[in-house]
Amino acid sequence: MEVFILEIGIDKKVIISAIQRGLSNAQTEIYNSNTITENRKHMEKWDKIHTCVYDLFYENDRFTITPLDRGLFKLLMIFDNKEHTLFTIIKKDNFNKLLNRKTLSKAHYIDSMFDYNYLYQKNPMQISIFDAENMFSEGAERQIKDLQTTIENLLLTDSIKKYITIVVDFKGFTLTEVHAVLGSKWLEIIETDDWSEYINPSFDDIEDNGKRDYVQSSDLKSKISIKPSVRKQQEMG
């Protein structure tokens, strides 16, 4: 199979280090905040991750990096102007939920981004529970195109040719998995690149009981599991 993902301008080790630094910074912030309920814990992680990743790219003319406001949540868009490739970061369980939706009456931001991968063909060996030609309602199609207009206005470009999802997983404040995923507009995984080997195990996690839990190398590997029989069962394992 032709390799698409490997032709990217992002240094895997550097971006993974930024994600780990963000988790470490969130850990320090939360444990020093002395709050009783820790409701901010989840969002603090993403704010720190996005800030550390932003700091990597904002002075590099090759990249355009900007937040995308989705109401209760803001995600970070990274656009490689040379390769015309858009990147975002998402947690693995959220990514799997999006792949396994039972209805497509309402569009998600990832649908707008996957739509940039329209040149990549649907895998004929996989059976979709949706009609590939009429997956989204007319209203959802309008939402997809409207959000693409917003994305392109924010990035100051109309030349996005590929979208790569950086899918991460973490336990507490410890990064455990990173994959780069090329998804099709039919919500299928076309190709994955496992970046987990570049995770630095020296970033440790302080658990609630104060003990340090070091990441073991055996925990850093995970394969993508694609069930070919029914599309809605496909997910990253």
mmCIF file of N, CA and C in Angstrom, residues 102-106 115 122 128-141 144 185-187:
data_model
loop_
_atom_site.group_PDB
_atom_site.id
_atom_site.type_symbol
_atom_site.label_atom_id
_atom_site.label_comp_id
_atom_site.label_asym_id
_atom_site.label_seq_id
_atom_site.Cartn_x
_atom_site.Cartn_y
_atom_site.Cartn_z
ATOM 1 N N LYS A 102 -23.733 6.081 15.320
ATOM 2 C CA LYS A 102 -24.826 5.353 14.680
ATOM 3 C C LYS A 102 -25.661 6.246 13.778
ATOM 4 N N THR A 103 -25.519 7.539 13.929
ATOM 5 C CA THR A 103 -26.253 8.474 13.075
ATOM 6 C C THR A 103 -25.345 9.610 12.660
ATOM 7 N N LEU A 104 -25.554 10.114 11.462
ATOM 8 C CA LEU A 104 -24.748 11.213 10.938
ATOM 9 C C LEU A 104 -25.648 12.388 10.562
ATOM 10 N N SER A 105 -26.720 12.569 11.340
ATOM 11 C CA SER A 105 -27.639 13.668 11.062
ATOM 12 C C SER A 105 -27.042 15.020 11.437
ATOM 13 N N LYS A 106 -26.052 14.992 12.334
ATOM 14 C CA LYS A 106 -25.376 16.218 12.755
ATOM 15 C C LYS A 106 -23.876 16.031 12.586
ATOM 16 N N ASP A 115 -13.135 15.355 5.438
ATOM 17 C CA ASP A 115 -13.581 15.634 4.071
ATOM 18 C C ASP A 115 -12.436 16.140 3.195
ATOM 19 N N LYS A 122 -12.141 4.717 -0.591
ATOM 20 C CA LYS A 122 -12.785 3.853 0.381
ATOM 21 C C LYS A 122 -12.266 2.434 0.213
ATOM 22 N N SER A 128 -19.717 -0.619 5.030
ATOM 23 C CA SER A 128 -20.188 0.527 5.791
ATOM 24 C C SER A 128 -21.664 0.369 6.111
ATOM 25 N N ILE A 129 -22.063 0.778 7.325
ATOM 26 C CA ILE A 129 -23.484 0.756 7.662
ATOM 27 C C ILE A 129 -24.187 1.945 7.048
ATOM 28 N N PHE A 130 -23.413 2.867 6.457
ATOM 29 C CA PHE A 130 -23.974 4.031 5.798
ATOM 30 C C PHE A 130 -23.805 3.901 4.298
ATOM 31 N N ASP A 131 -24.692 4.521 3.549
ATOM 32 C CA ASP A 131 -24.531 4.637 2.108
ATOM 33 C C ASP A 131 -23.392 5.613 1.846
ATOM 34 N N ALA A 132 -22.320 5.126 1.240
ATOM 35 C CA ALA A 132 -21.114 5.942 1.073
ATOM 36 C C ALA A 132 -21.386 7.230 0.318
ATOM 37 N N GLU A 133 -22.340 7.223 -0.583
ATOM 38 C CA GLU A 133 -22.607 8.406 -1.399
ATOM 39 C C GLU A 133 -23.562 9.376 -0.724
ATOM 40 N N ASN A 134 -24.287 8.897 0.293
ATOM 41 C CA ASN A 134 -25.271 9.757 0.956
ATOM 42 C C ASN A 134 -25.187 9.582 2.474
ATOM 43 N N MET A 135 -23.995 9.738 2.987
ATOM 44 C CA MET A 135 -23.781 9.470 4.403
ATOM 45 C C MET A 135 -24.429 10.526 5.289
ATOM 46 N N PHE A 136 -24.328 11.792 4.895
ATOM 47 C CA PHE A 136 -24.773 12.884 5.745
ATOM 48 C C PHE A 136 -26.057 13.504 5.213
ATOM 49 N N SER A 137 -26.869 14.001 6.135
ATOM 50 C CA SER A 137 -28.067 14.734 5.737
ATOM 51 C C SER A 137 -27.647 16.034 5.055
ATOM 52 N N GLU A 138 -28.593 16.672 4.378
ATOM 53 C CA GLU A 138 -28.278 17.950 3.723
ATOM 54 C C GLU A 138 -27.819 18.989 4.735
ATOM 55 N N GLY A 139 -28.461 18.984 5.894
ATOM 56 C CA GLY A 139 -28.067 19.932 6.936
ATOM 57 C C GLY A 139 -26.649 19.677 7.422
ATOM 58 N N ALA A 140 -26.304 18.407 7.589
ATOM 59 C CA ALA A 140 -24.949 18.068 8.033
ATOM 60 C C ALA A 140 -23.924 18.434 6.968
ATOM 61 N N GLU A 141 -24.257 18.221 5.711
ATOM 62 C CA GLU A 141 -23.342 18.597 4.618
ATOM 63 C C GLU A 141 -23.077 20.104 4.633
ATOM 64 N N ILE A 144 -20.680 20.847 7.426
ATOM 65 C CA ILE A 144 -19.318 20.457 7.053
ATOM 66 C C ILE A 144 -18.667 21.547 6.209
ATOM 67 N N LYS A 185 -13.169 10.268 4.253
ATOM 68 C CA LYS A 185 -14.433 10.972 4.426
ATOM 69 C C LYS A 185 -15.568 10.006 4.736
ATOM 70 N N TRP A 186 -15.310 8.699 4.600
ATOM 71 C CA TRP A 186 -16.311 7.677 4.939
ATOM 72 C C TRP A 186 -16.104 7.150 6.351
ATOM 73 N N LEU A 187 -15.344 7.899 7.178
ATOM 74 C CA LEU A 187 -15.104 7.559 8.579
ATOM 75 C C LEU A 187 -14.374 6.231 8.722
#
